[in-house]
Amino acid sequence: MGVLARFAVWLAFALGITLATQSSAFADRRIALVIGNGKYENAGVLANPTNDADAVADLFTKAGFDSVDRRRDLGVVEFKRAVREFVDRAASADVAVVYYSGHGLEIGGVNYLIPVDAKLTSTLDMDDEAVSLDRVLVAAGHVKKLSLIILDACRENPFHPVADDARVTRGVSMGLAGVGPTVADTLIAFAAKAGSVSYDGDGRNSPFTTALLKYITRPGLDIRLALGKVRDDVLRATNHRQEPYVYGSLGGENVALVPAAPEPPSVVAVPPPAANMAAIPQATSSAKTEIAPVEAAKTEVMPMQPPKTEVATLSPDQLCERDEDRLVRLRANPTSDEATHFASELNCEKLRPQLSRLMESLGFAIPAPATPAPANSPPAAQVAAVERKPVSDCASEQAALDHLRAEPSIDAAQAFWRGLQCERLRPQARMLMESLNIVTEEPSPRPQLGDASAALPPKANDIRAVVAPGDSAPADAGACEREKGELERLRANPDRRDAERFSRELTCAALKPQAARLLESLTN
């Protein structure tokens, strides 16, 4: 075979491999059913559902879904027919997504999606006038890879009088009920967790749908991480009043609605055709002279240089985005080792308060941020600063702290604080002291040899009772009980302005540390 023929065969083979690699990433058949119900005939009109449905349908279309069925303002017959038709399409699909925005009700632990012409006068009307969520689950449950149900339907019951403005909130009494999918590889994403309501917001789309549009079709992003990012955005947008929730489970592989773009295949260097043509022998040459030019052409092929590895420098925004992803994974699967490593490797300082609160809530030890050695110090000092170990064994003091939590007493807490040597346990010990109505002071530095202060006797202790500035005497027990009840209501329905007012007007000194921590969590 001549050199030109060999080159043509190699080129065709390489092109085939490239096309197969690029097309395999997009081989999954993806379909979606998008429904937005807003013009209710027997209840108030909802402004956002049709806008939300249009935005989500456009998003799936741009993401390359094979089929996007967009429906608006469906009556009960049209609603059930749309679900039935989706069953046939889902049977041959790898990924099926159902998005619904509109009214939803929970009756006796069963969730229902409400058509626009529903007439609901009693619970007996539900099976005839509404569509159960179980019916939608069955319709999308026959796919090969992923079934995703997204419900922005936690609205207030529109068929009974409500005290608040029905336009503002979404949910039945206290929202939809939690579900447990019986079909494998199924996720159900609620705009708000079971027993709570969601908010329409002030924009064209609800806070939940706004976050969905931002994350769920990001190429290569696992759908579980995408929904975790949606949760974080909604919590920030609603000041922690609305928390989306996901039910169901998937396997250990990465599952993304839009796969990541494939990396370009490496191409082996080949000599240009002109060099090979110059080596083609005449037809009258012998077999021996025909082989020689080919061997000569092989010797002319320059070996490929190994690719240079370049380390990309991430911007501060990219570092924060990477740390946010890691924090989402840590919330989903918290372990002490991973939390400790993350705290020591955290680059985005604005996330440190969130990480600290997460570790405190789980009872993990919070390592103090490392203090770098001065730039002009010798290398040995810099290495020592990095490898410096705690002075004492923290295990025994951790056990003593756990025992103190189980059987707290003021005297034991004071003795533990004075003798504490493990600095990474000090934040946890400080929180325990505050819970016992004790304010702590940082321990004084150890006196140095020759220091005149070393001869002075130490203080009796570094602890004082909690008395806020201007408090001449503790508040009466009745006031503390009333303010404790108000603090509990604030924790159940947190609002920053109410927390600021409560902190200003608080008279019970024993509650001031708890009120301060609540206000700090809302401010951050």
XYZ file of C-alpha atoms in Angstrom:
524
model
C 0.000 0.000 0.000
C 1.366 3.416 -0.933
C 2.115 6.130 1.594
C -0.778 8.323 0.410
C -3.222 5.460 0.846
C -1.895 4.751 4.338
C -2.230 8.424 5.255
C -5.818 8.532 3.969
C -6.752 5.425 5.991
C -5.197 6.881 9.159
C -6.961 10.219 8.688
C -10.354 8.545 8.227
C -9.791 6.439 11.355
C -8.817 9.468 13.486
C -11.818 11.463 12.236
C -14.167 8.603 13.076
C -12.790 8.323 16.608
C -13.189 12.081 17.130
C -16.797 12.148 15.938
C -17.694 9.103 18.007
C -16.165 10.648 21.130
C -17.984 13.956 20.686
C -21.352 12.414 19.884
C -21.271 9.833 22.701
C -21.487 12.557 25.369
C -24.789 13.756 23.938
C -26.272 10.326 23.167
C -28.787 10.424 26.049
C -32.361 11.137 24.981
C -33.732 13.920 27.216
C -37.397 14.996 27.360
C -39.352 17.456 29.506
C -42.962 18.300 30.379
C -43.364 21.900 31.589
C -46.704 23.101 33.015
C -47.586 26.565 34.337
C -51.051 27.139 35.813
C -51.901 30.714 36.773
C -55.389 31.707 35.531
C -57.528 29.874 38.077
C -61.265 30.192 37.518
C -62.338 29.570 41.115
C -59.362 31.061 42.947
C -57.067 34.033 42.680
C -54.918 34.482 39.587
C -51.211 33.736 40.081
C -48.858 36.049 38.202
C -45.619 34.070 38.137
C -46.368 30.414 37.177
C -46.732 31.004 33.434
C -43.617 33.213 33.417
C -41.735 30.516 35.343
C -42.894 27.749 32.999
C -41.933 29.723 29.877
C -38.462 30.447 31.267
C -37.847 26.806 32.206
C -39.111 25.510 28.840
C -36.826 27.944 26.983
C -33.927 26.814 29.184
C -34.437 23.126 28.344
C -34.788 23.924 24.649
C -31.507 25.847 24.601
C -29.858 23.004 26.521
C -30.584 20.635 23.616
C -33.435 18.533 25.038
C -34.913 16.239 22.389
C -38.502 17.085 23.351
C -39.940 19.938 25.456
C -43.732 19.860 25.884
C -44.836 23.314 27.089
C -48.375 23.603 28.547
C -50.123 26.624 30.111
C -53.314 26.961 32.167
C -54.502 23.356 31.867
C -57.959 22.216 32.910
C -58.402 18.867 34.593
C -58.995 16.929 31.348
C -56.085 18.567 29.521
C -53.833 18.094 32.559
C -54.499 14.354 32.789
C -54.154 13.963 29.016
C -50.763 15.729 29.049
C -49.510 13.379 31.770
C -50.813 10.344 29.848
C -49.055 11.418 26.619
C -45.833 11.971 28.557
C -45.863 8.301 29.615
C -45.381 7.152 26.004
C -42.495 9.564 25.363
C -40.745 8.724 28.636
C -40.631 4.996 27.823
C -37.817 5.573 25.289
C -36.002 8.365 27.163
C -32.860 8.320 29.292
C -33.703 11.507 31.213
C -37.216 12.814 31.921
C -37.997 16.099 33.681
C -41.432 17.308 34.822
C -41.701 20.929 35.982
C -44.953 22.234 37.483
C -45.725 25.738 38.732
C -49.141 26.521 40.179
C -51.391 25.637 43.104
C -50.834 22.398 45.013
C -52.664 20.853 47.966
C -51.944 18.078 50.476
C -54.879 16.033 51.714
C -54.335 13.128 54.090
C -50.666 12.834 53.203
C -51.347 12.797 49.422
C -50.114 15.685 47.256
C -52.296 17.042 44.438
C -51.578 19.434 41.550
C -54.544 21.697 40.830
C -55.912 22.400 37.307
C -57.210 25.900 36.577
C -60.884 24.801 36.347
C -60.918 22.786 39.588
C -63.989 23.179 41.822
C -63.010 22.043 45.287
C -65.676 22.193 47.969
C -64.572 19.177 50.047
C -61.791 16.592 50.200
C -64.021 14.176 48.272
C -63.534 16.304 45.136
C -59.760 15.814 44.962
C -59.584 12.612 42.897
C -62.022 14.023 40.305
C -60.895 17.652 40.169
C -57.094 17.381 40.705
C -54.079 15.346 39.563
C -52.172 13.406 42.198
C -48.399 13.644 42.357
C -48.256 9.835 42.357
C -49.689 9.879 38.831
C -46.883 12.163 37.666
C -44.274 9.945 39.339
C -45.580 6.915 37.454
C -45.520 8.839 34.178
C -41.847 9.789 34.544
C -40.707 6.629 36.287
C -39.916 4.434 33.258
C -36.802 6.248 32.054
C -33.375 4.604 31.914
C -31.173 7.070 33.805
C -32.883 9.936 35.686
C -36.442 10.971 36.542
C -36.604 14.527 37.932
C -39.835 16.129 39.239
C -39.647 19.849 40.096
C -42.609 21.348 41.983
C -42.944 25.092 42.536
C -46.392 24.398 43.981
C -46.194 24.962 47.753
C -48.869 27.654 47.724
C -51.474 28.700 50.284
C -54.832 26.954 49.931
C -56.735 29.244 47.535
C -60.113 27.603 48.108
C -60.474 28.734 51.734
C -60.030 32.184 53.286
C -56.546 32.986 54.506
C -55.358 35.767 56.747
C -52.386 36.807 54.664
C -52.246 38.104 51.128
C -52.760 35.014 48.931
C -50.616 36.546 46.198
C -47.517 36.517 48.370
C -47.220 32.928 49.590
C -47.541 29.424 48.156
C -48.678 26.221 50.096
C -51.622 24.387 51.595
C -51.989 25.471 55.160
C -48.382 24.515 55.817
C -47.243 23.307 52.384
C -47.056 19.943 50.639
C -46.206 16.660 52.353
C -42.870 14.911 52.085
C -42.674 11.999 49.656
C -40.612 8.843 49.338
C -40.175 7.802 45.675
C -40.645 4.059 45.158
C -38.888 4.125 41.748
C -35.092 4.079 41.645
C -33.098 6.992 40.205
C -35.868 9.491 40.948
C -35.489 12.943 42.513
C -38.369 15.204 43.592
C -37.415 18.841 44.198
C -39.856 20.947 46.264
C -39.689 24.741 46.288
C -40.057 24.501 50.096
C -39.589 21.619 52.490
C -42.558 19.683 53.768
C -44.824 21.677 56.069
C -43.669 25.135 54.930
C -44.558 27.637 52.209
C -42.604 29.354 49.440
C -42.640 32.924 48.134
C -43.378 34.471 44.745
C -40.856 37.279 45.219
C -40.925 40.696 43.582
C -39.477 39.853 40.161
C -40.767 38.181 37.028
C -39.880 34.735 38.407
C -40.077 33.215 41.874
C -36.833 32.938 43.897
C -36.899 29.153 43.424
C -37.254 29.287 39.633
C -34.684 32.094 39.399
C -32.134 29.830 41.076
C -33.130 26.852 38.896
C -32.485 28.860 35.741
C -29.013 29.676 37.048
C -27.766 26.187 37.864
C -29.653 23.098 36.654
C -28.397 23.103 33.037
C -24.800 24.038 33.838
C -22.700 21.592 31.736
C -21.212 18.750 33.758
C -22.726 19.873 37.101
C -24.246 16.948 39.012
C -27.977 17.520 39.505
C -27.625 17.013 43.278
C -25.001 19.766 43.515
C -27.095 21.981 41.237
C -30.130 21.613 43.526
C -27.878 22.276 46.531
C -26.803 25.564 44.958
C -30.485 26.360 44.293
C -31.198 25.798 47.995
C -28.422 28.164 49.061
C -29.565 30.919 46.681
C -33.197 30.666 47.826
C -32.191 30.794 51.504
C -30.221 33.984 50.844
C -32.965 35.546 48.728
C -35.704 34.889 51.318
C -33.630 35.621 54.440
C -33.829 31.934 55.472
C -37.642 31.892 55.433
C -37.848 29.397 52.544
C -35.726 26.264 52.230
C -36.106 24.066 49.123
C -35.921 20.342 49.732
C -35.082 17.281 47.623
C -36.469 13.778 48.114
C -35.168 10.571 46.503
C -31.705 9.179 45.799
C -29.320 8.435 42.955
C -26.292 6.190 42.550
C -22.627 7.108 42.877
C -22.049 8.327 39.329
C -22.141 11.961 38.239
C -25.600 12.729 36.802
C -25.924 16.047 34.959
C -28.853 17.309 32.878
C -26.327 18.706 30.402
C -23.105 16.684 30.032
C -19.746 18.398 30.077
C -18.172 19.153 26.711
C -15.712 16.363 25.755
C -12.011 17.108 25.757
C -10.463 17.221 22.280
C -8.678 13.921 21.488
C -4.920 13.943 21.176
C -3.664 13.735 17.569
C -0.479 11.865 16.672
C 1.940 13.928 14.595
C 2.249 12.713 10.996
C 4.497 13.906 8.206
C 2.942 16.223 5.615
C 1.785 14.541 2.419
C 4.378 16.417 0.331
C 7.270 14.750 2.147
C 5.743 11.328 1.573
C 5.050 12.016 -2.092
C 8.683 12.892 -2.626
C 9.585 9.487 -1.306
C 7.193 7.546 -3.603
C 9.359 5.410 -5.974
C 8.784 5.059 -9.665
C 6.605 2.202 -10.847
C 9.591 0.541 -12.514
C 11.591 0.345 -9.288
C 12.096 -2.969 -7.565
C 10.448 -3.988 -4.293
C 13.701 -3.308 -2.454
C 13.916 0.268 -3.695
C 10.201 0.743 -2.931
C 10.634 0.040 0.772
C 13.698 2.204 1.307
C 12.018 5.617 0.770
C 9.257 4.644 3.213
C 11.822 3.890 5.882
C 13.503 7.195 5.120
C 10.189 8.987 5.501
C 9.718 7.367 8.904
C 13.027 8.734 10.066
C 11.933 12.237 9.104
C 8.923 12.222 11.515
C 9.772 14.450 14.445
C 8.828 13.019 17.839
C 6.007 14.846 19.609
C 7.040 17.034 22.503
C 5.248 16.282 25.773
C 2.539 18.871 26.425
C 3.423 21.579 28.895
C 1.364 21.541 32.029
C 0.131 24.967 32.994
C -1.379 25.562 36.414
C -4.300 27.962 36.077
C -4.514 30.657 38.737
C -8.077 30.931 40.005
C -9.619 34.320 40.654
C -11.140 35.095 44.081
C -14.657 34.576 42.654
C -13.656 31.186 41.247
C -12.085 30.187 44.569
C -15.304 31.134 46.382
C -17.399 29.175 43.887
C -15.186 26.113 44.383
C -15.425 26.446 48.170
C -19.228 26.859 47.940
C -19.440 23.540 46.067
C -17.330 21.880 48.741
C -19.495 23.361 51.513
C -22.644 21.987 49.819
C -21.091 18.497 49.704
C -20.041 18.791 53.352
C -23.608 19.720 54.396
C -24.942 16.674 52.555
C -22.366 14.265 54.053
C -20.691 15.806 57.123
C -17.606 14.120 58.595
C -15.204 15.467 61.174
C -12.081 14.832 59.069
C -13.470 16.478 55.947
C -14.718 19.484 57.944
C -11.301 19.922 59.598
C -9.460 19.689 56.278
C -11.894 22.118 54.669
C -11.472 24.635 57.497
C -7.690 24.564 57.100
C -7.842 24.814 53.278
C -10.655 27.394 53.000
C -9.743 30.231 50.617
C -13.023 32.172 50.602
C -13.096 33.963 53.951
C -16.708 35.102 53.558
C -17.729 31.425 53.904
C -15.837 30.909 57.195
C -18.786 32.017 59.425
C -21.084 29.521 57.672
C -18.506 26.735 58.031
C -17.951 27.586 61.704
C -21.691 27.485 62.458
C -22.002 24.151 60.623
C -19.119 22.644 62.602
C -20.490 24.007 65.886
C -23.941 22.557 65.166
C -22.375 19.138 64.535
C -20.091 19.290 67.581
C -16.902 19.305 65.491
C -13.775 21.025 66.769
C -13.095 24.312 64.958
C -9.383 24.768 64.176
C -8.078 28.293 64.561
C -6.905 29.885 61.263
C -3.177 29.347 60.792
C -1.001 32.408 61.451
C 1.644 32.657 58.718
C 5.240 33.303 59.670
C 6.687 36.707 58.679
C 7.930 36.837 55.104
C 11.412 37.915 56.214
C 11.795 35.090 58.751
C 14.243 32.269 58.019
C 12.866 29.207 56.193
C 13.191 27.046 59.297
C 10.899 29.399 61.212
C 8.331 29.351 58.414
C 8.330 25.531 58.367
C 7.980 25.449 62.138
C 4.998 27.802 61.942
C 3.254 25.426 59.548
C 4.112 22.232 61.425
C 3.524 23.557 64.967
C 1.541 21.083 67.070
C -0.826 21.792 70.004
C 0.846 21.964 73.374
C -1.330 19.308 74.965
C -3.229 16.225 73.949
C -6.703 17.457 72.934
C -8.338 14.033 73.260
C -8.593 14.106 77.050
C -9.923 17.686 77.092
C -12.438 16.808 74.370
C -13.703 13.978 76.582
C -13.924 16.350 79.561
C -15.857 18.860 77.446
C -18.297 16.155 76.325
C -18.842 15.150 79.959
C -19.395 18.806 80.888
C -22.020 19.153 78.147
C -23.839 16.092 79.499
C -23.713 17.289 83.152
C -23.167 21.082 83.073
C -22.353 23.071 86.204
C -20.962 26.576 86.666
C -18.103 25.515 88.969
C -16.978 22.707 86.669
C -17.199 25.013 83.630
C -15.086 27.664 85.373
C -12.442 25.111 86.313
C -12.390 23.684 82.766
C -12.002 27.149 81.191
C -9.102 28.096 83.489
C -7.196 24.875 82.812
C -7.939 24.568 79.066
C -4.769 24.021 77.012
C -6.167 22.806 73.660
C -6.846 26.042 71.759
C -8.969 24.440 69.071
C -11.538 23.521 71.760
C -11.765 27.081 73.098
C -14.609 28.226 70.722
C -16.766 25.267 71.811
C -15.956 25.872 75.478
C -16.841 29.571 75.058
C -20.274 28.685 73.629
C -20.892 26.298 76.547
C -19.968 29.063 79.011
C -22.384 31.466 77.324
C -25.167 28.881 77.555
C -24.531 28.794 81.333
C -24.834 32.605 81.535
C -21.068 33.125 81.979
C -19.016 35.604 79.956
C -15.446 34.515 79.312
C -12.285 36.530 78.992
C -9.348 35.393 76.913
C -6.591 33.871 79.083
C -3.628 36.136 79.775
C -0.368 35.302 77.956
C 2.169 33.296 79.922
C 4.645 35.568 81.788
C 8.172 35.628 80.416
C 11.297 35.239 82.496
C 12.319 38.581 83.931
C 8.876 40.088 83.486
C 7.874 42.051 86.590
C 4.285 40.973 86.166
C 5.335 37.373 86.732
C 5.653 38.057 90.439
C 2.074 39.292 90.700
C -0.491 36.776 91.942
C -2.903 35.528 89.282
C -6.548 36.564 89.247
C -8.982 34.350 91.083
C -10.519 33.494 87.696
C -11.057 35.004 84.292
C -14.819 34.707 84.441
C -17.474 37.190 85.404
C -21.250 37.041 85.624
C -23.300 38.308 82.719
C -24.423 41.862 83.465
C -25.037 44.001 80.396
C -23.917 47.644 80.485
C -26.564 49.714 82.227
C -28.176 46.721 83.936
C -28.276 47.486 87.620
C -30.152 44.312 88.523
C -31.386 41.191 86.743
C -34.790 41.332 85.112
C -37.699 39.722 86.941
C -38.524 36.092 86.206
C -41.777 36.988 84.446
C -39.998 39.267 81.963
C -37.398 36.563 81.234
C -40.155 34.022 80.540
C -41.948 36.386 78.166
C -38.727 37.277 76.338
C -37.714 33.609 76.167
C -40.999 32.851 74.400
C -40.437 35.708 71.948
C -36.918 34.416 71.273
C -38.307 30.960 70.468
C -40.777 32.512 68.008
C -37.917 34.419 66.374
C -35.943 31.200 65.973
C -38.937 29.506 64.321
C -39.567 32.467 61.948
C -36.271 34.391 61.759
C -36.310 37.987 60.533
C -33.327 40.322 60.842
C -35.306 43.486 61.621
C -37.330 41.725 64.323
C -34.109 40.277 65.765
C -32.501 43.744 65.883
C -35.543 45.186 67.667
C -35.605 42.274 70.099
C -31.898 42.716 70.928
C -32.360 46.440 71.563
C -35.370 45.993 73.836
C -34.152 42.858 75.648
C -34.086 43.238 79.453
C -33.262 39.659 80.529
C -29.450 39.545 80.760
C -29.414 35.734 80.653
C -30.846 35.779 77.108
C -28.485 38.398 75.658
C -25.785 35.918 74.410
C -28.427 33.791 72.656
C -30.050 36.853 71.065
C -26.636 38.090 69.907
C -25.822 34.764 68.237
C -29.215 34.699 66.503
C -28.712 38.237 65.182
C -25.200 37.368 64.024
C -26.442 34.342 62.058
C -29.092 36.467 60.314
C -26.646 39.265 59.537
C -24.092 36.906 57.989
